[in-house]
Coordinates of C-alpha atoms and ligand atoms in Angstrom, one line a residue:
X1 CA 1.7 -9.6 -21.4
X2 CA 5.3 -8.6 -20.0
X3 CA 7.5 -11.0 -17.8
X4 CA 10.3 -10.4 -16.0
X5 CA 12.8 -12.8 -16.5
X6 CA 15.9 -14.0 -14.1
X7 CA 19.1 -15.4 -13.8
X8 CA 19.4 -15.7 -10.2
X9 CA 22.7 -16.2 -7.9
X10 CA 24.2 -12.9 -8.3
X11 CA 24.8 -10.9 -4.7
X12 CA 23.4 -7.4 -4.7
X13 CA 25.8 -4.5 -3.8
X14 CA 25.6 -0.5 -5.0
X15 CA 22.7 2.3 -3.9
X16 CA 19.3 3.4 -4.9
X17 CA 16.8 5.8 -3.8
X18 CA 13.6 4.6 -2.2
X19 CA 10.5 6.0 -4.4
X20 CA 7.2 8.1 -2.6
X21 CA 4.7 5.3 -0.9
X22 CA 1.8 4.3 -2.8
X23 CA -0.3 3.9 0.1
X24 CA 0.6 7.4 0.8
X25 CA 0.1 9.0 -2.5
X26 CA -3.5 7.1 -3.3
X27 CA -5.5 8.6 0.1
X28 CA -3.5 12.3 -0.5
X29 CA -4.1 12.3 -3.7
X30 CA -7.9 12.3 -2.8
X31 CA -7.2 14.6 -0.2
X32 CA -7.8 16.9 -2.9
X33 CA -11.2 16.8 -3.3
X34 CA -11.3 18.6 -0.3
X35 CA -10.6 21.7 -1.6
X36 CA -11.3 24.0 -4.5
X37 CA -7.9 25.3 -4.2
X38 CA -4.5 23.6 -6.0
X39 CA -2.6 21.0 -3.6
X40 CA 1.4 20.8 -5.3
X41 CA 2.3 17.0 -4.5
X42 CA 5.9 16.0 -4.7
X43 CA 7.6 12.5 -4.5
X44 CA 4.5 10.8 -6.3
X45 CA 5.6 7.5 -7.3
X46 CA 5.1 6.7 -10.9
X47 CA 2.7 3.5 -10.5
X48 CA -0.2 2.1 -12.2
X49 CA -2.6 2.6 -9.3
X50 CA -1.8 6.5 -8.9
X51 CA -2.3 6.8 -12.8
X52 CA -5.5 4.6 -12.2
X53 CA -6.3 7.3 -9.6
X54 CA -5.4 10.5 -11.3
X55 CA -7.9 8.8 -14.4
X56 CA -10.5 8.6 -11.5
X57 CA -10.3 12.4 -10.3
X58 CA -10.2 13.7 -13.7
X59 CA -13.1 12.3 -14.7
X60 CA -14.8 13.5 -11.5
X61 CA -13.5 16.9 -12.4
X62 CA -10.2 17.7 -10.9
X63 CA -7.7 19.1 -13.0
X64 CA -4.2 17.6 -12.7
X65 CA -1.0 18.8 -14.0
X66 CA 2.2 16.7 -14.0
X67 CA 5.7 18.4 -14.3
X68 CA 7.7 15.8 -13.9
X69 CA 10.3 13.8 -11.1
X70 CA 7.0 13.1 -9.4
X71 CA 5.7 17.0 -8.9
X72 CA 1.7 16.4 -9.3
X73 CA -1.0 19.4 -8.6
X74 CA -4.2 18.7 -7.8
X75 CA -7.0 21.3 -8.3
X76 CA -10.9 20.4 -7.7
X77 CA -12.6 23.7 -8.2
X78 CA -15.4 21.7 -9.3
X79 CA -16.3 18.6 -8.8
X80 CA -18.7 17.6 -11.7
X81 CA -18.9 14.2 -10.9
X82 CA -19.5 13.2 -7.4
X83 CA -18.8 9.2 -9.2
X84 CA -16.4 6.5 -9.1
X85 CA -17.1 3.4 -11.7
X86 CA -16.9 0.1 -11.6
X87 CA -14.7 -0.1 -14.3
X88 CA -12.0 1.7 -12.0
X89 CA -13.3 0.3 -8.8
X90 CA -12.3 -3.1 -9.7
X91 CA -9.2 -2.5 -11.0
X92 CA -8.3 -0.9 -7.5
X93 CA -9.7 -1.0 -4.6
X94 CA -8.5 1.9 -3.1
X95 CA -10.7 4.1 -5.3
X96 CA -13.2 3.6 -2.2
X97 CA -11.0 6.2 -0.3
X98 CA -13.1 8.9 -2.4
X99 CA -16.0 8.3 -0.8
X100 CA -14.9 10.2 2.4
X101 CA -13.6 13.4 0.7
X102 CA -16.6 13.6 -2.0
X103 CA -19.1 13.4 0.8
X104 CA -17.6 15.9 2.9
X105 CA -17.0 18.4 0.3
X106 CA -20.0 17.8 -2.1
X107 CA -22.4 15.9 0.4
X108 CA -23.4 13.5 -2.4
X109 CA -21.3 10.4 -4.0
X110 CA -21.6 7.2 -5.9
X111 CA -18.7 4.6 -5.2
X112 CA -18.9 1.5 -6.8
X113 CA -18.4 -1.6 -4.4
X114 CA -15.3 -3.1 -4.3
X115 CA -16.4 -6.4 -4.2
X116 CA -13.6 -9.7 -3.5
X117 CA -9.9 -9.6 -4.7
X118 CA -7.5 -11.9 -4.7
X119 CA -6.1 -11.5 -1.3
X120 CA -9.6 -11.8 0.7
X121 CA -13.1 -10.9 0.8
X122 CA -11.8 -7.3 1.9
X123 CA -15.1 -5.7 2.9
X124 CA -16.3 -1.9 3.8
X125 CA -18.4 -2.3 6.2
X126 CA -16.3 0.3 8.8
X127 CA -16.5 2.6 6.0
X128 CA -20.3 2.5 5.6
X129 CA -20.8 2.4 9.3
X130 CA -18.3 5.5 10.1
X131 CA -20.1 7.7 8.0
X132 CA -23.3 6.7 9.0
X133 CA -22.4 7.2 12.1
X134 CA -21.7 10.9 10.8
X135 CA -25.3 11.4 9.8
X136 CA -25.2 10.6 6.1
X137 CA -27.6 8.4 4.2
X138 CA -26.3 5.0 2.5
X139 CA -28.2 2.9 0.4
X140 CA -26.7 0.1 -1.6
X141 CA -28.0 0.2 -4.8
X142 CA -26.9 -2.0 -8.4
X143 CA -23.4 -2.3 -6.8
X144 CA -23.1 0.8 -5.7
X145 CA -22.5 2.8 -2.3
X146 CA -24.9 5.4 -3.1
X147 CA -24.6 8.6 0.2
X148 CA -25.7 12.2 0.5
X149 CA -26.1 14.3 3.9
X150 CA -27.1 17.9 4.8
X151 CA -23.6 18.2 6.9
X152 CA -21.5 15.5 7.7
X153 CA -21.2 15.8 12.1
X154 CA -18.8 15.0 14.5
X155 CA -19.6 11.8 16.4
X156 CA -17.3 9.3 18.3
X157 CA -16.4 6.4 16.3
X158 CA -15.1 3.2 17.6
X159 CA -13.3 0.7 14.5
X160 CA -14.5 -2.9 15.1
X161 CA -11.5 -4.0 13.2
X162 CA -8.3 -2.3 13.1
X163 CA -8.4 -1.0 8.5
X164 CA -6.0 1.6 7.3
X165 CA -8.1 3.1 4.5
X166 CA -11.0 3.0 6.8
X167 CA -9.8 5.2 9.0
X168 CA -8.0 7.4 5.9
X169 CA -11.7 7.9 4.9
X170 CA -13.4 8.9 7.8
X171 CA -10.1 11.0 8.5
X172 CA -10.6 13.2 5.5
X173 CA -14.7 13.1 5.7
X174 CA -14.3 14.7 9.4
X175 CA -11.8 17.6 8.6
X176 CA -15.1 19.1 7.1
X177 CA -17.7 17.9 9.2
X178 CA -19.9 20.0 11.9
X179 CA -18.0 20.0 15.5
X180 CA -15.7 17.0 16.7
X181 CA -14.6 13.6 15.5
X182 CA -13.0 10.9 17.8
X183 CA -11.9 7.9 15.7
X184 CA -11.0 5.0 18.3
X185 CA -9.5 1.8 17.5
X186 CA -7.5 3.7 14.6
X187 CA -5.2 2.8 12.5
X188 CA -1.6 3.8 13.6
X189 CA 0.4 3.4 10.3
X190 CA 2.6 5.7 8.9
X191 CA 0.7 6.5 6.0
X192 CA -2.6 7.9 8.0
X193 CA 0.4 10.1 9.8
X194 CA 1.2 11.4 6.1
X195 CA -2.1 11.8 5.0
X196 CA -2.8 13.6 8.4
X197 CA 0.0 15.9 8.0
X198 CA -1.1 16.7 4.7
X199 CA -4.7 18.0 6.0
X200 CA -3.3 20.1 8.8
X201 CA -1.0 22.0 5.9
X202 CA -4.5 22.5 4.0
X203 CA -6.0 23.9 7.3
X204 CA -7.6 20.6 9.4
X205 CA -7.6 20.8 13.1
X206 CA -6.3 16.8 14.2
X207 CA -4.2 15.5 17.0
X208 CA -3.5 11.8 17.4
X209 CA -2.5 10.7 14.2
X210 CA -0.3 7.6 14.6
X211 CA -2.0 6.5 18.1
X212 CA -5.3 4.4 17.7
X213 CA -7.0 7.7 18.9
X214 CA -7.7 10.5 16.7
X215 CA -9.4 13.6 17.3
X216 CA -10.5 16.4 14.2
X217 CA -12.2 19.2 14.8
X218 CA -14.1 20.0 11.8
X219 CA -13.6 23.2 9.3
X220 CA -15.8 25.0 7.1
X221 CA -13.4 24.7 4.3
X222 CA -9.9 23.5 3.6
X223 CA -7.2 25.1 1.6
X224 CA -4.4 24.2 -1.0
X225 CA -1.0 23.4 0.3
X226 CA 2.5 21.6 -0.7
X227 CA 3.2 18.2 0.8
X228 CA 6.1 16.0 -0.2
X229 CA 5.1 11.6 0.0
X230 CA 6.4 10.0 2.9
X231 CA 9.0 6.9 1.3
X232 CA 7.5 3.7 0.6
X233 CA 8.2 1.3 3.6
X234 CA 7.1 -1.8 1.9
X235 CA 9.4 -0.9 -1.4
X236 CA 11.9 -0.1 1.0
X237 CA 11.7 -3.7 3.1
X238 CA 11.1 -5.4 -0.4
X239 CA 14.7 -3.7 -1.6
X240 CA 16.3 -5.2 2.4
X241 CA 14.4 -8.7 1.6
X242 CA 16.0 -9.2 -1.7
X243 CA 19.6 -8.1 -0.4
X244 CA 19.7 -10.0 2.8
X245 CA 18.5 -13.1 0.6
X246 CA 20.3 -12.7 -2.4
X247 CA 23.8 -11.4 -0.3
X248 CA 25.7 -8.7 -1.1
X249 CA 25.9 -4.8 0.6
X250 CA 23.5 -1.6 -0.5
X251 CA 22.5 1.4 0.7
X252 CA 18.8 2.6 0.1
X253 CA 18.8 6.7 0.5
X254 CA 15.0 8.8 0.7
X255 CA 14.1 6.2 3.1
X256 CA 12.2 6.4 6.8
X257 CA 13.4 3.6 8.8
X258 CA 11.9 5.1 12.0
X259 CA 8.6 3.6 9.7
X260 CA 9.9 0.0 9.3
X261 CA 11.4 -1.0 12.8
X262 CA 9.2 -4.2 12.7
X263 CA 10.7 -5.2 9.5
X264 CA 14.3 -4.1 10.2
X265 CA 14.6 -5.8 13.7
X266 CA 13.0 -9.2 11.8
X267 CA 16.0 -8.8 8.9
X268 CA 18.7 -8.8 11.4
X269 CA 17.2 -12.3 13.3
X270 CA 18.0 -13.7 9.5
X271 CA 21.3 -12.6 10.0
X272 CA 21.4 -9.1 7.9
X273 CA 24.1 -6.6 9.0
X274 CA 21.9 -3.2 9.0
X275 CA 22.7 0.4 10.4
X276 CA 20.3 3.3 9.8
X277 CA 20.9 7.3 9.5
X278 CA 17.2 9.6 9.9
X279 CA 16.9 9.2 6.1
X280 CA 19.2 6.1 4.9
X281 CA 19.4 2.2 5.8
X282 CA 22.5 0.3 4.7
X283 CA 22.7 -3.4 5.2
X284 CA 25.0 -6.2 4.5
X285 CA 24.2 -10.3 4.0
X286 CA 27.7 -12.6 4.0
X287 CA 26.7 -15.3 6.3
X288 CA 24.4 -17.8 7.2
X289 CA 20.4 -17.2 6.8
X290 CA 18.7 -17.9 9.8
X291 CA 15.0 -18.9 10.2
X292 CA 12.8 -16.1 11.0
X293 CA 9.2 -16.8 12.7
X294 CA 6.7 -14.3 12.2
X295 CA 3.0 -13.2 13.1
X296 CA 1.5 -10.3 10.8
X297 CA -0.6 -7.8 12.4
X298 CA -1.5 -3.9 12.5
X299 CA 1.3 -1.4 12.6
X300 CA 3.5 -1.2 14.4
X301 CA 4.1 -5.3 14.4
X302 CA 5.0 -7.0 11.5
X303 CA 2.7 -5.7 8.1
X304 CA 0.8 -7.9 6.3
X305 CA 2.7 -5.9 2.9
X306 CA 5.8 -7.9 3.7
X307 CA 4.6 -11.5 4.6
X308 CA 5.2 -12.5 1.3
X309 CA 8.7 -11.3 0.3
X310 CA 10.0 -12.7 3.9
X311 CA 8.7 -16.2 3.0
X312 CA 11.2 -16.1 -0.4
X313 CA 14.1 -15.2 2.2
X314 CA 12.9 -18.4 4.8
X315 CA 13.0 -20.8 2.3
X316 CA 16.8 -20.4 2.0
X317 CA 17.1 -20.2 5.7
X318 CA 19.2 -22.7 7.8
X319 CA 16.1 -24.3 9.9
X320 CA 12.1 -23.9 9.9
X321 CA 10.4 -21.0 9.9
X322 CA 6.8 -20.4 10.9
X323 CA 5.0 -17.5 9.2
X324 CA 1.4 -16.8 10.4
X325 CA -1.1 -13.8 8.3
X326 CA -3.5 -12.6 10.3
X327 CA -5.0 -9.6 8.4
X328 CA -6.0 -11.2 4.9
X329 CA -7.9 -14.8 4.6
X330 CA -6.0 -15.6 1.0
X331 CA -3.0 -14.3 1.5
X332 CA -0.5 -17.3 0.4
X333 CA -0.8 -17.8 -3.0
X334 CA 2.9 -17.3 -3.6
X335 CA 3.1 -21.1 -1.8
X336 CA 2.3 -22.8 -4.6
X337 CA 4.3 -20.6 -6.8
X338 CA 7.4 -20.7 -4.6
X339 CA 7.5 -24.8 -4.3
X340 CA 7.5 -24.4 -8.2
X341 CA 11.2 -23.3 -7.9
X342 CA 11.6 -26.0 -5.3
X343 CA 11.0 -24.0 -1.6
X344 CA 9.9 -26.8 1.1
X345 CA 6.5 -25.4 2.5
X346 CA 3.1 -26.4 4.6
X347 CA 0.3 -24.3 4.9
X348 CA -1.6 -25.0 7.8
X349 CA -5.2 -22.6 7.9
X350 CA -3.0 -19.3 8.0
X351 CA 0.2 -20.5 9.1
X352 CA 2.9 -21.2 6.4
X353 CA 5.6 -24.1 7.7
X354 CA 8.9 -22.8 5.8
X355 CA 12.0 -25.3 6.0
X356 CA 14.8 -24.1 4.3
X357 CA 16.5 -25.5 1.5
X358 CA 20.1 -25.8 0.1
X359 CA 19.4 -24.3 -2.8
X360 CA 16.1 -23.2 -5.1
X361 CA 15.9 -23.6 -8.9
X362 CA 14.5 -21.6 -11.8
X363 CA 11.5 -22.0 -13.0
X364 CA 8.2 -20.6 -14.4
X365 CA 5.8 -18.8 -12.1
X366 CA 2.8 -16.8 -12.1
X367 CA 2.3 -13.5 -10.2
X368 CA -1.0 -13.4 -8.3
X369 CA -1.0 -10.2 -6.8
X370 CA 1.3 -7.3 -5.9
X371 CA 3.6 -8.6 -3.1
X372 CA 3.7 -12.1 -3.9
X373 CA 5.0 -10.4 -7.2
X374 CA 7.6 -8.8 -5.0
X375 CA 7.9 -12.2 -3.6
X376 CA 8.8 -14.5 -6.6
X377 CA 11.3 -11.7 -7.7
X378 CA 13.6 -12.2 -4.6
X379 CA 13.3 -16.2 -5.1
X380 CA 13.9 -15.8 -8.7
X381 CA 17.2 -13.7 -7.8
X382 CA 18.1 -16.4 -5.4
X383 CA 17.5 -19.3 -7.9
X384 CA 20.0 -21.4 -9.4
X385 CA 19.5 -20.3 -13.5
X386 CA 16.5 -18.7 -14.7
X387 CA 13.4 -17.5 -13.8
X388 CA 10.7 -16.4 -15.6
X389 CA 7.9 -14.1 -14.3
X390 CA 4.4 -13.8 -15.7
X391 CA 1.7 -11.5 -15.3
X392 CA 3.9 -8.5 -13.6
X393 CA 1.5 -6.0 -14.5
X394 CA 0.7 -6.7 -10.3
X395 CA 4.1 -5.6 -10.0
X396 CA 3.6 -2.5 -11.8
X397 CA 0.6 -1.4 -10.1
X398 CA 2.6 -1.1 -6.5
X399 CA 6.6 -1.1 -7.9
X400 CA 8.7 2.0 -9.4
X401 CA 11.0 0.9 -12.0
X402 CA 11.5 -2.2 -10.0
X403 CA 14.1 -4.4 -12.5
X404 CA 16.0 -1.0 -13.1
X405 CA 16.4 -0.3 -9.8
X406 CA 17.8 -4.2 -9.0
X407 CA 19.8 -4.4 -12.1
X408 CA 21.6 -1.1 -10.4
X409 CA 22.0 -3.5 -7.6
X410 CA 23.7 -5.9 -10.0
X411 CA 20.9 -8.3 -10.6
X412 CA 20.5 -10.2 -13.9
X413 CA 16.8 -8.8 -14.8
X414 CA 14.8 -8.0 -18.2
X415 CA 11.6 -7.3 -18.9
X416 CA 10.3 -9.1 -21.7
X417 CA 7.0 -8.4 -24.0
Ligands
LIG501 N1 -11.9 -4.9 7.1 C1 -13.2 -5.1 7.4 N2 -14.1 -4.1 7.2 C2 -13.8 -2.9 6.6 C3 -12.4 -2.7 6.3 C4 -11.5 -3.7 6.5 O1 -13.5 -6.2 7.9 O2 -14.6 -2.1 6.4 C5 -10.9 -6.0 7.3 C6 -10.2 -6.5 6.1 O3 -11.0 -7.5 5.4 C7 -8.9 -7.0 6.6 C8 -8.6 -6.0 7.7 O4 -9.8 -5.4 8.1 O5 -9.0 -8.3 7.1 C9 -7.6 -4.9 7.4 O6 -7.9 -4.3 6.1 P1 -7.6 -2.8 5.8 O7 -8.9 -2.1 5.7 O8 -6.6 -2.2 6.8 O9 -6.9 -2.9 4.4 P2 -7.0 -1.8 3.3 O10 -7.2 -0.5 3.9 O11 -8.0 -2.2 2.3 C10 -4.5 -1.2 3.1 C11 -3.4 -1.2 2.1 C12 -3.1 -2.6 1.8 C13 -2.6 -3.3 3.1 C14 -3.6 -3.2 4.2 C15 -3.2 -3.7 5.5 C16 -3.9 0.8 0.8 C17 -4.4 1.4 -0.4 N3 -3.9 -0.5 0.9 O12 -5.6 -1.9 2.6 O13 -2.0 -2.6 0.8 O14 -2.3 -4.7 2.9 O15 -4.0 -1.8 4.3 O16 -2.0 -3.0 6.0 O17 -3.5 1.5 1.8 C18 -0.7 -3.5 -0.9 O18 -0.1 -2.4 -1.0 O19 -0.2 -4.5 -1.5 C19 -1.9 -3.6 -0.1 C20 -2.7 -4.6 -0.3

């Protein structure tokens, strides 16, 4: 199993290029199911879970042809198998967000249950109920969300809890259903915007995308299109984290800030230098670290995606900082992990107590899941002598090229087998 190891205490200083968002790329990506025509992706991020979800398409039928620097077409002519497995299910959750698409398009599909991961008990319930809602039949059945319909239909649809690839589903399963969808109580990240965008270039009628109101007028059929991936945010804040802990000056080009303002506005209470252009963030750490409290919660406040990496940066913070998740139940795991390499924390229910320390030491930690991954990589680059990572293939599932990409920065990184 591959670990990354670290020699921490190095500032980071130079430029790299922000990669195409997963949590874009995974819903677009079954955007094409939609159609029987090709959709031409660009900026796809070369990631475990997207090859986990091209494996998932092909084998319900879509063809897929990759050309390279992250240029991806799609094309479902047929869709042979309206199926996704449990043997892909499990390994990522967001295989769910073909249950919309397949229903819409072949009014039949078979979606294994996602069942608990490591973060939380992470149900579907909105899912289920949304589509319901839309007139088709759900039974669960041996683990599976077994649904057919006649015609999806338009209904109003209000979210009990805010989800992002709740919404994503219902979004794609309405550009095709009969007369109007209102989703209320929707989710109003940038990534349902990207999807969105991407359905109104293959012919959906929606306004509202980014409010928690969206309205889609159904189609009879969608078409093929181009869309380029939004940048990853949470890369993006995960590349700011490490700088503004580690210290040091780097410029990050491809990005969005305008998607990240949360984040951005929370590095510069630790003390981070940052100015932004449309589609670059630069940003400078020489002083001080100051604590930073934080509360997680739906987009636009502070995401959920970068508790984690900001609890490496408070524990080297001048003071106590109080960090409170709100969106998943298990969401700490780093704790114990981070205390490894000497980080003075509490947990209190969901509410992490972070008192800084003078300095952290290396150590060996385990990776639990993607961002505390992300997490344990900024301590490690902090720590005083080395660090050694196991179980990064979380990191691979969410992360381009991540030790390349900081050893560009100057970081003392390797991968080892
Ligand atoms: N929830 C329900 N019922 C549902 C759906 C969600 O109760 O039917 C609850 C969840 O248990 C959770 C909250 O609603 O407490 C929000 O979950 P959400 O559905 O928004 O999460 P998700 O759509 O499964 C996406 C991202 C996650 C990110 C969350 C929150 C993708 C593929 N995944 O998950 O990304 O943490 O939104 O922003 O878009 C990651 O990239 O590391 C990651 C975990």
């Amino acid at each position: 199993m591959d670990k990354l190891v670290i020699e921490g205490g190095r500032p980071l200083d130079g430029s790299i290029a922000v990669s195409g968002a997963k949590n874009a790329a995974l819903p677009i990506l079954c955007a094409s199911l939609l159609t029987e025509e090709p959709l031409a992706l660009t900026h796809v991020p070369h990631l475990n879970d997207v090859r986990t979800m091209r494996t998932l398409l092909s084998q319900m039928g879509v063809r897929i042809e990759e050309s390279g620097g992250g240029h991806m077409t799609l094309e479902a002519a047929r869709i042979e198998w309206p199926l996704a497995p449990y043997e892909l299910v499990k390994t990522m959750r967001a295989s769910i967000l073909a249950l919309g698409p397949l229903l819409a398009r072949c009014r039949e599909a078979r979606v294994s249950l996602p069942g608990g991961c490591a973060i939380g008990l992470r149900p579907v319930d909105q899912h289920v109920k949304g589509l319901q809602a839309m007139g088709a039949e759900i039974d669960l059945d041996h683990g599976f969300i077994a649904a057919r319909t006649t015609r999806l239909k338009g209904v109003r649809f209000v979210f009990d809890v805010v989800t992002v690839t709740g919404t994503e589903n219902l979004l794609m399963a309405a550009t095709l259903a009969e007369g109007t969808t209102i989703l209320e109580n929707a989710a109003r990240e940038p990534e349902v915007v990207d999807l969105a965008e991407c359905l109104v270039a293959m012919g959906a009628r929606i306004a509202g995308a980014g409010t928690d109101r969206i309205v889609v007028e159904g189609v009879d059929r969608l078409r093929g299109a181009s869309h380029r991936i939004m940048p990853d945010r949470i890369e993006t804040g995960t590349f700011l984290a490490a700088v503004a802990a580690a210290g040091g000056e780097a410029t990050l080009t491809d990005a969005r800030p305008s998607s990240l303002e949360s984040v951005i506005d929370k590095l510069a209470e630790a003390g981070a230098t940052i100015s932004t252009t449309k589609d670059t963030i630069r940003i400078s750490r020489k002083g001080a670290l100051a604590p930073t409290s934080l509360r997680t919660a739906p987009y636009p406040a502070f995401p959920t995606d970068m508790q984690a990496q900001f609890m490496a940066l408070a524990t080297r913070a001048g003071g106590t900082s109080v960090i409170t998740e709100t969106i998943f139940e298990n969401r700490m795991m780093h704790v114990q992990e981070l205390k490894r390499l000497g980080a003075d924390i509490e947990v209190e229910g969901s509410t992490a107590i972070v008192r800084g320390v003078p300095r952290l030491t290396g150590a060996n930690v385990m990776a639990t899941d993607l961002r505390a991954s992300a997490c344990l990589v900024i301590a490690g680059l902090v720590a005083d002598g080395e660090t050694t990572i196991d179980r990064i293939y979380h990191l691979d599932r969410g992360y381009e090229r991540l030790e390349e990409k900081l050893a560009t920065l100057g970081a003392t990184i390797r991968r080892v087998r």
